[in-house]
PDB file of C-alpha atoms in Angstrom:
ATOM      1  CA  UNK E   1       0.003   0.042   0.077  1.00 72.00           C
ATOM      2  CA  UNK E   2       1.233   3.466  -0.778  1.00 92.00           C
ATOM      3  CA  UNK E   3       1.768   6.246   1.740  1.00 96.00           C
ATOM      4  CA  UNK E   4      -0.774   8.848   2.775  1.00 97.00           C
ATOM      5  CA  UNK E   5       1.429  11.397   1.135  1.00 97.00           C
ATOM      6  CA  UNK E   6       1.557   9.650  -2.208  1.00 96.00           C
ATOM      7  CA  UNK E   7      -2.293   9.215  -2.094  1.00 97.00           C
ATOM      8  CA  UNK E   8      -2.675  12.822  -1.214  1.00 97.00           C
ATOM      9  CA  UNK E   9      -0.768  13.763  -4.352  1.00 97.00           C
ATOM     10  CA  UNK E  10      -3.364  12.080  -6.459  1.00 96.00           C
ATOM     11  CA  UNK E  11      -5.858  14.841  -5.518  1.00 97.00           C
ATOM     12  CA  UNK E  12      -3.862  17.827  -4.350  1.00 97.00           C
ATOM     13  CA  UNK E  13      -0.654  19.554  -5.286  1.00 98.00           C
ATOM     14  CA  UNK E  14       1.723  19.067  -2.460  1.00 97.00           C
ATOM     15  CA  UNK E  15       3.796  22.263  -1.363  1.00 97.00           C
ATOM     16  CA  UNK E  16       6.560  22.242   1.231  1.00 95.00           C
ATOM     17  CA  UNK E  17       6.291  25.043   3.876  1.00 94.00           C
ATOM     18  CA  UNK E  18      10.001  25.419   4.884  1.00 92.00           C
ATOM     19  CA  UNK E  19      13.358  27.041   4.042  1.00 89.00           C
ATOM     20  CA  UNK E  20      15.087  23.754   4.560  1.00 91.00           C
ATOM     21  CA  UNK E  21      16.552  22.492   1.315  1.00 93.00           C
ATOM     22  CA  UNK E  22      17.363  19.027   2.521  1.00 92.00           C
ATOM     23  CA  UNK E  23      13.760  18.441   3.608  1.00 92.00           C
ATOM     24  CA  UNK E  24      12.614  19.389   0.010  1.00 94.00           C
ATOM     25  CA  UNK E  25      14.942  17.044  -1.466  1.00 95.00           C
ATOM     26  CA  UNK E  26      13.787  14.198   0.667  1.00 93.00           C
ATOM     27  CA  UNK E  27      10.009  14.890   0.348  1.00 92.00           C
ATOM     28  CA  UNK E  28       9.764  15.969  -3.339  1.00 93.00           C
ATOM     29  CA  UNK E  29       7.047  18.772  -3.109  1.00 96.00           C
ATOM     30  CA  UNK E  30       5.924  20.463  -6.331  1.00 96.00           C
ATOM     31  CA  UNK E  31       6.263  23.997  -5.019  1.00 97.00           C
ATOM     32  CA  UNK E  32       7.574  25.610  -1.833  1.00 95.00           C
ATOM     33  CA  UNK E  33       6.628  28.484   0.314  1.00 91.00           C
ATOM     34  CA  UNK E  34       8.794  30.654   2.577  1.00 86.00           C
ATOM     35  CA  UNK E  35       8.149  33.431   5.004  1.00 85.00           C
ATOM     36  CA  UNK E  36      10.335  35.774   7.216  1.00 80.00           C
ATOM     37  CA  UNK E  37      10.033  33.341  10.273  1.00 88.00           C
ATOM     38  CA  UNK E  38      11.251  30.379   8.191  1.00 88.00           C
ATOM     39  CA  UNK E  39      14.095  32.218   6.616  1.00 91.00           C
ATOM     40  CA  UNK E  40      15.081  33.527   9.996  1.00 91.00           C
ATOM     41  CA  UNK E  41      15.117  29.992  11.441  1.00 91.00           C
ATOM     42  CA  UNK E  42      17.141  28.804   8.481  1.00 92.00           C
ATOM     43  CA  UNK E  43      20.011  31.385   8.327  1.00 91.00           C
ATOM     44  CA  UNK E  44      20.626  30.556  12.117  1.00 92.00           C
ATOM     45  CA  UNK E  45      21.612  27.094  11.199  1.00 91.00           C
ATOM     46  CA  UNK E  46      25.220  26.262  10.052  1.00 92.00           C
ATOM     47  CA  UNK E  47      23.997  24.822   6.762  1.00 91.00           C
ATOM     48  CA  UNK E  48      22.383  27.985   5.544  1.00 92.00           C
ATOM     49  CA  UNK E  49      24.507  30.716   7.211  1.00 92.00           C
ATOM     50  CA  UNK E  50      26.765  30.909   4.169  1.00 92.00           C
ATOM     51  CA  UNK E  51      23.839  32.244   2.183  1.00 92.00           C
ATOM     52  CA  UNK E  52      23.681  35.152   4.622  1.00 92.00           C
ATOM     53  CA  UNK E  53      27.311  35.776   4.696  1.00 93.00           C
ATOM     54  CA  UNK E  54      27.712  35.687   0.859  1.00 92.00           C
ATOM     55  CA  UNK E  55      24.773  38.047   0.374  1.00 93.00           C
ATOM     56  CA  UNK E  56      26.214  40.472   3.005  1.00 91.00           C
ATOM     57  CA  UNK E  57      29.645  40.230   1.518  1.00 92.00           C
ATOM     58  CA  UNK E  58      28.772  40.600  -2.183  1.00 92.00           C
ATOM     59  CA  UNK E  59      26.486  43.740  -1.604  1.00 92.00           C
ATOM     60  CA  UNK E  60      28.015  45.219   1.543  1.00 89.00           C
ATOM     61  CA  UNK E  61      27.140  48.751   0.638  1.00 90.00           C
ATOM     62  CA  UNK E  62      23.509  48.064  -0.083  1.00 94.00           C
ATOM     63  CA  UNK E  63      20.739  49.190   2.170  1.00 94.00           C
ATOM     64  CA  UNK E  64      19.408  46.678   4.715  1.00 94.00           C
ATOM     65  CA  UNK E  65      16.117  46.312   2.811  1.00 94.00           C
ATOM     66  CA  UNK E  66      17.948  45.460  -0.424  1.00 95.00           C
ATOM     67  CA  UNK E  67      20.004  42.932   1.389  1.00 95.00           C
ATOM     68  CA  UNK E  68      17.003  41.319   2.865  1.00 95.00           C
ATOM     69  CA  UNK E  69      15.567  41.005  -0.591  1.00 96.00           C
ATOM     70  CA  UNK E  70      18.625  39.640  -2.146  1.00 96.00           C
ATOM     71  CA  UNK E  71      18.877  37.083   0.783  1.00 95.00           C
ATOM     72  CA  UNK E  72      15.215  36.027   0.051  1.00 96.00           C
ATOM     73  CA  UNK E  73      15.927  35.636  -3.657  1.00 96.00           C
ATOM     74  CA  UNK E  74      18.997  33.594  -2.803  1.00 95.00           C
ATOM     75  CA  UNK E  75      16.914  31.239  -0.907  1.00 95.00           C
ATOM     76  CA  UNK E  76      14.309  31.197  -3.559  1.00 96.00           C
ATOM     77  CA  UNK E  77      16.837  30.438  -6.301  1.00 96.00           C
ATOM     78  CA  UNK E  78      18.249  27.483  -4.372  1.00 95.00           C
ATOM     79  CA  UNK E  79      14.726  26.233  -3.784  1.00 96.00           C
ATOM     80  CA  UNK E  80      13.944  26.457  -7.399  1.00 97.00           C
ATOM     81  CA  UNK E  81      16.910  24.232  -8.090  1.00 96.00           C
ATOM     82  CA  UNK E  82      15.076  21.543  -6.087  1.00 97.00           C
ATOM     83  CA  UNK E  83      11.340  21.829  -6.728  1.00 97.00           C
ATOM     84  CA  UNK E  84      10.000  21.614 -10.274  1.00 97.00           C
ATOM     85  CA  UNK E  85       7.295  24.245  -9.726  1.00 97.00           C
ATOM     86  CA  UNK E  86       7.094  27.661  -7.915  1.00 97.00           C
ATOM     87  CA  UNK E  87       8.483  29.404  -4.984  1.00 97.00           C
ATOM     88  CA  UNK E  88       6.661  31.954  -2.740  1.00 97.00           C
ATOM     89  CA  UNK E  89       8.782  34.803  -1.556  1.00 97.00           C
ATOM     90  CA  UNK E  90       7.185  37.274   0.780  1.00 97.00           C
ATOM     91  CA  UNK E  91       7.164  41.230   0.731  1.00 97.00           C
ATOM     92  CA  UNK E  92       8.307  42.714   4.103  1.00 97.00           C
ATOM     93  CA  UNK E  93       5.352  42.511   6.350  1.00 97.00           C
ATOM     94  CA  UNK E  94       6.155  46.118   7.529  1.00 98.00           C
ATOM     95  CA  UNK E  95       4.607  47.286   4.362  1.00 98.00           C
ATOM     96  CA  UNK E  96       1.262  45.575   4.878  1.00 98.00           C
ATOM     97  CA  UNK E  97      -0.689  48.707   5.137  1.00 98.00           C
ATOM     98  CA  UNK E  98       1.234  50.588   2.320  1.00 98.00           C
ATOM     99  CA  UNK E  99      -0.063  49.618  -1.229  1.00 98.00           C
ATOM    100  CA  UNK E 100       2.463  51.658  -3.244  1.00 98.00           C
ATOM    101  CA  UNK E 101       5.568  50.505  -1.151  1.00 98.00           C
ATOM    102  CA  UNK E 102       4.289  46.767  -1.375  1.00 98.00           C
ATOM    103  CA  UNK E 103       4.070  47.221  -5.255  1.00 98.00           C
ATOM    104  CA  UNK E 104       7.682  48.660  -5.383  1.00 98.00           C
ATOM    105  CA  UNK E 105       9.103  45.895  -3.157  1.00 98.00           C
ATOM    106  CA  UNK E 106       7.449  43.266  -5.218  1.00 98.00           C
ATOM    107  CA  UNK E 107       8.865  44.671  -8.365  1.00 98.00           C
ATOM    108  CA  UNK E 108      12.256  44.732  -6.848  1.00 98.00           C
ATOM    109  CA  UNK E 109      12.027  41.073  -5.860  1.00 98.00           C
ATOM    110  CA  UNK E 110      10.837  40.110  -9.301  1.00 98.00           C
ATOM    111  CA  UNK E 111      13.686  42.079 -10.834  1.00 98.00           C
ATOM    112  CA  UNK E 112      16.274  40.391  -8.849  1.00 98.00           C
ATOM    113  CA  UNK E 113      14.880  37.018  -9.787  1.00 98.00           C
ATOM    114  CA  UNK E 114      14.877  37.918 -13.479  1.00 97.00           C
ATOM    115  CA  UNK E 115      18.450  39.213 -13.299  1.00 97.00           C
ATOM    116  CA  UNK E 116      19.227  35.744 -12.005  1.00 96.00           C
ATOM    117  CA  UNK E 117      17.559  34.112 -14.972  1.00 97.00           C
ATOM    118  CA  UNK E 118      14.518  32.940 -13.129  1.00 98.00           C
ATOM    119  CA  UNK E 119      11.285  33.424 -15.212  1.00 97.00           C
ATOM    120  CA  UNK E 120       8.521  35.241 -13.297  1.00 95.00           C
ATOM    121  CA  UNK E 121       6.055  32.520 -13.758  1.00 96.00           C
ATOM    122  CA  UNK E 122       8.106  30.355 -11.343  1.00 98.00           C
ATOM    123  CA  UNK E 123       7.787  33.018  -8.567  1.00 98.00           C
ATOM    124  CA  UNK E 124       4.816  33.958  -6.313  1.00 98.00           C
ATOM    125  CA  UNK E 125       5.024  37.110  -4.432  1.00 98.00           C
ATOM    126  CA  UNK E 126       3.565  36.676  -1.075  1.00 98.00           C
ATOM    127  CA  UNK E 127       1.526  39.673   0.331  1.00 98.00           C
ATOM    128  CA  UNK E 128      -0.624  39.918   3.566  1.00 98.00           C
ATOM    129  CA  UNK E 129      -4.387  39.869   2.898  1.00 98.00           C
ATOM    130  CA  UNK E 130      -4.903  43.406   4.153  1.00 98.00           C
ATOM    131  CA  UNK E 131      -7.031  45.693   1.952  1.00 98.00           C
ATOM    132  CA  UNK E 132      -3.935  47.543   1.046  1.00 98.00           C
ATOM    133  CA  UNK E 133      -2.173  44.258   0.313  1.00 98.00           C
ATOM    134  CA  UNK E 134      -4.843  43.057  -1.785  1.00 98.00           C
ATOM    135  CA  UNK E 135      -4.929  46.205  -3.921  1.00 98.00           C
ATOM    136  CA  UNK E 136      -1.195  45.956  -4.405  1.00 98.00           C
ATOM    137  CA  UNK E 137      -1.664  42.487  -5.745  1.00 98.00           C
ATOM    138  CA  UNK E 138      -4.430  43.732  -8.165  1.00 98.00           C
ATOM    139  CA  UNK E 139      -1.802  46.066  -9.772  1.00 98.00           C
ATOM    140  CA  UNK E 140       0.878  43.607  -9.702  1.00 98.00           C
ATOM    141  CA  UNK E 141      -1.246  40.855 -11.335  1.00 98.00           C
ATOM    142  CA  UNK E 142      -2.192  43.351 -13.990  1.00 98.00           C
ATOM    143  CA  UNK E 143       1.607  43.648 -14.769  1.00 98.00           C
ATOM    144  CA  UNK E 144       1.995  39.967 -14.834  1.00 98.00           C
ATOM    145  CA  UNK E 145       3.443  39.516 -11.549  1.00 98.00           C
ATOM    146  CA  UNK E 146       1.794  36.486  -9.905  1.00 98.00           C
ATOM    147  CA  UNK E 147       0.724  36.836  -6.191  1.00 98.00           C
ATOM    148  CA  UNK E 148       0.146  34.596  -3.240  1.00 98.00           C
ATOM    149  CA  UNK E 149      -2.082  36.374  -0.615  1.00 98.00           C
ATOM    150  CA  UNK E 150      -1.249  35.069   2.742  1.00 98.00           C
ATOM    151  CA  UNK E 151      -2.502  35.592   6.347  1.00 98.00           C
ATOM    152  CA  UNK E 152      -6.009  34.930   5.124  1.00 98.00           C
ATOM    153  CA  UNK E 153      -8.538  33.753   7.721  1.00 98.00           C
ATOM    154  CA  UNK E 154     -11.957  34.609   6.198  1.00 98.00           C
ATOM    155  CA  UNK E 155     -14.247  34.384   3.221  1.00 98.00           C
ATOM    156  CA  UNK E 156     -14.484  38.270   2.796  1.00 98.00           C
ATOM    157  CA  UNK E 157     -10.634  38.226   2.434  1.00 98.00           C
ATOM    158  CA  UNK E 158     -10.824  35.372  -0.103  1.00 98.00           C
ATOM    159  CA  UNK E 159     -13.593  37.169  -2.141  1.00 98.00           C
ATOM    160  CA  UNK E 160     -11.670  40.421  -2.243  1.00 98.00           C
ATOM    161  CA  UNK E 161      -8.601  38.388  -3.514  1.00 98.00           C
ATOM    162  CA  UNK E 162     -10.689  36.924  -6.208  1.00 98.00           C
ATOM    163  CA  UNK E 163     -12.024  40.163  -7.273  1.00 98.00           C
ATOM    164  CA  UNK E 164      -8.493  41.326  -7.515  1.00 98.00           C
ATOM    165  CA  UNK E 165      -7.672  38.264  -9.839  1.00 98.00           C
ATOM    166  CA  UNK E 166      -4.739  37.130  -7.737  1.00 98.00           C
ATOM    167  CA  UNK E 167      -3.043  33.885  -8.697  1.00 98.00           C
ATOM    168  CA  UNK E 168      -3.277  32.081  -5.348  1.00 98.00           C
ATOM    169  CA  UNK E 169      -4.471  32.445  -1.784  1.00 98.00           C
ATOM    170  CA  UNK E 170      -3.203  30.768   1.386  1.00 98.00           C
ATOM    171  CA  UNK E 171      -6.105  30.330   3.845  1.00 98.00           C
ATOM    172  CA  UNK E 172      -4.775  29.349   7.231  1.00 98.00           C
ATOM    173  CA  UNK E 173      -6.099  26.359   9.097  1.00 98.00           C
ATOM    174  CA  UNK E 174      -4.084  25.884  12.212  1.00 98.00           C
ATOM    175  CA  UNK E 175      -4.203  29.467  13.395  1.00 98.00           C
ATOM    176  CA  UNK E 176      -7.956  29.415  13.187  1.00 98.00           C
ATOM    177  CA  UNK E 177      -8.028  26.175  15.214  1.00 98.00           C
ATOM    178  CA  UNK E 178      -5.735  27.788  17.736  1.00 98.00           C
ATOM    179  CA  UNK E 179      -8.069  30.868  18.225  1.00 98.00           C
ATOM    180  CA  UNK E 180     -11.191  28.744  18.685  1.00 98.00           C
ATOM    181  CA  UNK E 181      -9.492  26.423  21.083  1.00 98.00           C
ATOM    182  CA  UNK E 182      -8.172  29.267  23.149  1.00 97.00           C
ATOM    183  CA  UNK E 183     -11.707  31.074  23.098  1.00 97.00           C
ATOM    184  CA  UNK E 184     -13.290  27.869  24.202  1.00 97.00           C
ATOM    185  CA  UNK E 185     -10.989  27.241  27.159  1.00 98.00           C
ATOM    186  CA  UNK E 186     -12.143  24.303  29.310  1.00 97.00           C
ATOM    187  CA  UNK E 187     -15.219  23.713  27.064  1.00 97.00           C
ATOM    188  CA  UNK E 188     -13.103  22.649  24.187  1.00 97.00           C
ATOM    189  CA  UNK E 189     -13.298  18.949  23.170  1.00 97.00           C
ATOM    190  CA  UNK E 190     -10.600  17.779  20.625  1.00 94.00           C
ATOM    191  CA  UNK E 191     -12.767  14.994  19.199  1.00 94.00           C
ATOM    192  CA  UNK E 192     -15.620  17.353  18.530  1.00 97.00           C
ATOM    193  CA  UNK E 193     -13.542  19.690  16.574  1.00 97.00           C
ATOM    194  CA  UNK E 194     -11.606  17.321  14.341  1.00 96.00           C
ATOM    195  CA  UNK E 195     -11.711  16.621  10.731  1.00 95.00           C
ATOM    196  CA  UNK E 196     -14.585  18.144   8.878  1.00 96.00           C
ATOM    197  CA  UNK E 197     -15.694  19.736  12.222  1.00 97.00           C
ATOM    198  CA  UNK E 198     -12.462  21.576  12.748  1.00 98.00           C
ATOM    199  CA  UNK E 199     -12.986  25.340  12.425  1.00 98.00           C
ATOM    200  CA  UNK E 200     -10.068  25.937  10.255  1.00 98.00           C
ATOM    201  CA  UNK E 201     -10.876  23.176   7.923  1.00 98.00           C
ATOM    202  CA  UNK E 202     -14.514  24.517   7.695  1.00 98.00           C
ATOM    203  CA  UNK E 203     -13.130  27.951   6.823  1.00 98.00           C
ATOM    204  CA  UNK E 204     -11.044  26.713   3.996  1.00 98.00           C
ATOM    205  CA  UNK E 205     -13.964  24.517   2.804  1.00 98.00           C
ATOM    206  CA  UNK E 206     -16.309  27.577   2.707  1.00 97.00           C
ATOM    207  CA  UNK E 207     -13.814  29.366   0.555  1.00 98.00           C
ATOM    208  CA  UNK E 208     -13.404  26.312  -1.742  1.00 98.00           C
ATOM    209  CA  UNK E 209     -17.159  25.952  -2.220  1.00 97.00           C
ATOM    210  CA  UNK E 210     -17.602  29.724  -2.973  1.00 98.00           C
ATOM    211  CA  UNK E 211     -14.693  29.692  -5.489  1.00 98.00           C
ATOM    212  CA  UNK E 212     -15.888  26.603  -7.347  1.00 97.00           C
ATOM    213  CA  UNK E 213     -19.654  27.623  -7.296  1.00 96.00           C
ATOM    214  CA  UNK E 214     -18.702  30.917  -9.029  1.00 96.00           C
ATOM    215  CA  UNK E 215     -15.971  29.625 -11.285  1.00 96.00           C
ATOM    216  CA  UNK E 216     -13.160  31.648  -9.670  1.00 98.00           C
ATOM    217  CA  UNK E 217      -9.841  30.864 -11.176  1.00 97.00           C
ATOM    218  CA  UNK E 218      -7.662  31.873  -8.161  1.00 98.00           C
ATOM    219  CA  UNK E 219      -5.948  28.900  -6.739  1.00 98.00           C
ATOM    220  CA  UNK E 220      -6.589  27.862  -3.151  1.00 98.00           C
ATOM    221  CA  UNK E 221      -3.728  26.557  -1.078  1.00 98.00           C
ATOM    222  CA  UNK E 222      -4.583  25.434   2.536  1.00 98.00           C
ATOM    223  CA  UNK E 223      -1.725  26.465   4.948  1.00 97.00           C
ATOM    224  CA  UNK E 224      -0.725  26.415   8.621  1.00 96.00           C
ATOM    225  CA  UNK E 225      -1.525  22.824   9.736  1.00 98.00           C
ATOM    226  CA  UNK E 226      -1.322  21.537  13.299  1.00 97.00           C
ATOM    227  CA  UNK E 227      -2.051  17.781  12.572  1.00 97.00           C
ATOM    228  CA  UNK E 228      -2.399  15.320   9.730  1.00 97.00           C
ATOM    229  CA  UNK E 229      -6.204  15.193  10.417  1.00 97.00           C
ATOM    230  CA  UNK E 230      -6.520  18.690   9.097  1.00 98.00           C
ATOM    231  CA  UNK E 231      -4.616  17.849   5.933  1.00 98.00           C
ATOM    232  CA  UNK E 232      -6.435  14.763   5.195  1.00 98.00           C
ATOM    233  CA  UNK E 233      -9.845  16.564   5.748  1.00 98.00           C
ATOM    234  CA  UNK E 234      -8.851  18.956   3.022  1.00 98.00           C
ATOM    235  CA  UNK E 235      -7.604  16.477   0.406  1.00 98.00           C
ATOM    236  CA  UNK E 236      -8.752  17.710  -2.920  1.00 98.00           C
ATOM    237  CA  UNK E 237      -8.057  21.323  -2.242  1.00 98.00           C
ATOM    238  CA  UNK E 238      -5.966  22.813  -5.160  1.00 98.00           C
ATOM    239  CA  UNK E 239      -2.800  22.935  -3.212  1.00 98.00           C
ATOM    240  CA  UNK E 240      -1.798  22.337   0.464  1.00 98.00           C
ATOM    241  CA  UNK E 241       1.461  23.701   1.955  1.00 97.00           C
ATOM    242  CA  UNK E 242       2.753  21.497   4.602  1.00 97.00           C
ATOM    243  CA  UNK E 243       5.693  21.560   7.099  1.00 96.00           C
ATOM    244  CA  UNK E 244       8.427  18.979   6.633  1.00 95.00           C
ATOM    245  CA  UNK E 245       7.448  17.310  10.066  1.00 97.00           C
ATOM    246  CA  UNK E 246       3.754  16.672   8.922  1.00 97.00           C
ATOM    247  CA  UNK E 247       5.004  15.735   5.335  1.00 97.00           C
ATOM    248  CA  UNK E 248       7.352  13.130   6.912  1.00 96.00           C
ATOM    249  CA  UNK E 249       4.448  11.801   9.002  1.00 97.00           C
ATOM    250  CA  UNK E 250       2.270  11.408   5.904  1.00 97.00           C
ATOM    251  CA  UNK E 251       5.072   9.708   3.927  1.00 96.00           C
ATOM    252  CA  UNK E 252       5.653   7.187   6.760  1.00 96.00           C
ATOM    253  CA  UNK E 253       1.976   6.249   7.211  1.00 97.00           C
ATOM    254  CA  UNK E 254       0.406   3.730   4.852  1.00 96.00           C
ATOM    255  CA  UNK E 255      -3.184   4.448   3.788  1.00 95.00           C
ATOM    256  CA  UNK E 256      -5.379   6.413   1.528  1.00 96.00           C
ATOM    257  CA  UNK E 257      -6.226  10.087   1.392  1.00 96.00           C
ATOM    258  CA  UNK E 258      -9.484  10.253  -0.426  1.00 96.00           C
ATOM    259  CA  UNK E 259     -10.618  13.675  -1.761  1.00 97.00           C
ATOM    260  CA  UNK E 260     -13.012  15.431   0.606  1.00 97.00           C
ATOM    261  CA  UNK E 261     -13.194  18.644  -1.597  1.00 97.00           C
ATOM    262  CA  UNK E 262     -14.478  18.119  -5.079  1.00 95.00           C
ATOM    263  CA  UNK E 263     -15.580  20.838  -7.446  1.00 94.00           C
ATOM    264  CA  UNK E 264     -18.131  18.740  -8.973  1.00 91.00           C
ATOM    265  CA  UNK E 265     -19.801  18.027  -5.640  1.00 90.00           C
ATOM    266  CA  UNK E 266     -20.241  21.729  -4.870  1.00 92.00           C
ATOM    267  CA  UNK E 267     -23.940  22.581  -4.678  1.00 83.00           C
ATOM    268  CA  UNK E 268     -26.508  24.409  -2.505  1.00 82.00           C
ATOM    269  CA  UNK E 269     -27.559  28.025  -2.340  1.00 89.00           C
ATOM    270  CA  UNK E 270     -24.316  29.983  -2.116  1.00 93.00           C
ATOM    271  CA  UNK E 271     -24.845  33.772  -2.219  1.00 94.00           C
ATOM    272  CA  UNK E 272     -22.283  36.121  -3.484  1.00 96.00           C
ATOM    273  CA  UNK E 273     -20.872  38.649  -1.093  1.00 96.00           C
ATOM    274  CA  UNK E 274     -19.632  42.222  -1.762  1.00 96.00           C
ATOM    275  CA  UNK E 275     -15.963  42.862  -2.074  1.00 95.00           C
ATOM    276  CA  UNK E 276     -15.671  46.740  -2.101  1.00 97.00           C
ATOM    277  CA  UNK E 277     -13.594  48.375   0.427  1.00 98.00           C
ATOM    278  CA  UNK E 278     -16.486  49.246   2.889  1.00 98.00           C
ATOM    279  CA  UNK E 279     -17.890  45.725   2.807  1.00 98.00           C
ATOM    280  CA  UNK E 280     -14.292  44.135   3.193  1.00 98.00           C
ATOM    281  CA  UNK E 281     -13.480  46.324   6.250  1.00 98.00           C
ATOM    282  CA  UNK E 282     -16.889  45.923   7.805  1.00 98.00           C
ATOM    283  CA  UNK E 283     -17.002  42.085   7.414  1.00 98.00           C
ATOM    284  CA  UNK E 284     -13.397  41.651   8.670  1.00 98.00           C
ATOM    285  CA  UNK E 285     -14.030  43.898  11.718  1.00 98.00           C
ATOM    286  CA  UNK E 286     -17.174  41.793  12.515  1.00 98.00           C
ATOM    287  CA  UNK E 287     -15.063  38.596  12.531  1.00 98.00           C
ATOM    288  CA  UNK E 288     -13.156  38.732  15.824  1.00 98.00           C
ATOM    289  CA  UNK E 289     -11.010  35.766  14.914  1.00 98.00           C
ATOM    290  CA  UNK E 290     -10.022  36.844  11.526  1.00 98.00           C
ATOM    291  CA  UNK E 291      -9.265  40.434  12.769  1.00 98.00           C
ATOM    292  CA  UNK E 292      -7.221  39.124  15.772  1.00 98.00           C
ATOM    293  CA  UNK E 293      -5.105  36.535  13.547  1.00 98.00           C
ATOM    294  CA  UNK E 294      -4.409  39.008  10.640  1.00 98.00           C
ATOM    295  CA  UNK E 295      -3.056  41.535  13.191  1.00 98.00           C
ATOM    296  CA  UNK E 296      -1.129  38.914  15.215  1.00 98.00           C
ATOM    297  CA  UNK E 297       0.364  37.374  12.098  1.00 97.00           C
ATOM    298  CA  UNK E 298       1.551  40.686  10.781  1.00 98.00           C
ATOM    299  CA  UNK E 299       3.174  41.641  14.153  1.00 97.00           C
ATOM    300  CA  UNK E 300       4.773  38.183  14.224  1.00 96.00           C
ATOM    301  CA  UNK E 301       6.242  38.477  10.775  1.00 96.00           C
ATOM    302  CA  UNK E 302       7.504  42.088  11.503  1.00 97.00           C
ATOM    303  CA  UNK E 303       9.267  40.949  14.688  1.00 97.00           C
ATOM    304  CA  UNK E 304      11.049  38.301  12.714  1.00 95.00           C
ATOM    305  CA  UNK E 305      11.947  40.772   9.848  1.00 95.00           C
ATOM    306  CA  UNK E 306      13.534  43.126  12.518  1.00 96.00           C
ATOM    307  CA  UNK E 307      15.481  40.094  13.846  1.00 96.00           C
ATOM    308  CA  UNK E 308      16.556  39.323  10.240  1.00 94.00           C
ATOM    309  CA  UNK E 309      17.656  42.818   9.752  1.00 95.00           C
ATOM    310  CA  UNK E 310      19.861  42.488  12.819  1.00 95.00           C
ATOM    311  CA  UNK E 311      21.509  39.421  11.602  1.00 93.00           C
ATOM    312  CA  UNK E 312      22.123  41.142   8.149  1.00 93.00           C
ATOM    313  CA  UNK E 313      23.629  44.233   9.934  1.00 92.00           C
ATOM    314  CA  UNK E 314      25.847  41.865  12.062  1.00 92.00           C
ATOM    315  CA  UNK E 315      27.359  40.572   8.997  1.00 88.00           C
ATOM    316  CA  UNK E 316      28.622  44.068   7.864  1.00 79.00           C
ATOM    317  CA  UNK E 317      30.783  44.387  11.063  1.00 69.00           C
TER     318      UNK E 317
END
């Protein structure tokens, strides 16, 4: 019998959520995603520190922001030597509420990739799913820059992304699960919130059903998993980005991973929702979980970007 990972590949494109090259070689994902936290973790390891040292040495006079972008692209180029598909590279989270600056930073990243001979279709620019980030993605997509909208926790965010014609969205699962578990406190029962009843799984399922009902071309990539059960409950999603730890667990477990999400099974009465700015901000504000997790996620990525800045600056000494 094949592994659950092999079975999952029959229904879903498997993506590695890591900056660890060796894990990618072993687990053979199609695409790979990175974020500031993953890159920060990687460059503190002996195996990957030379990338940081070389970037700082070769471009010693460059501003810190440029050095960070060059470091991200160095990782991305190495990843693309391993995976056959695409890599996601994230715009600095400190720009999450600045549309113009996000556009300019994304263009800079794409220019660095192109200068290195990487075609733009192999790169996804990751941007936080704020209103400003989504509008930046709208402009970038019109220029042929493909975007991955991350830190996405709600259907209104997903609908606004679809309206902006973004290439791909990354709706989070585990962080939604975490929020509801914390909110429930002593009343939380794991068994009652597993599989299809998991609040994070339900969120991605609603987005999937909405997109397929209205023929939306934007790809859906479930992200941020806490356990294998969440992954198997979303088998059939367009893509799933999974940590090396959970990919390894799937690869070492025999069994099937039947599709739980199927475009041809979407039915029922699904109403369109508005995606203008007022509707977006109102609906996001009304969703305490989505508001909390979006803000928390941006703060966490900003904190790690600042730490990455410090490591880059230390290399100048």
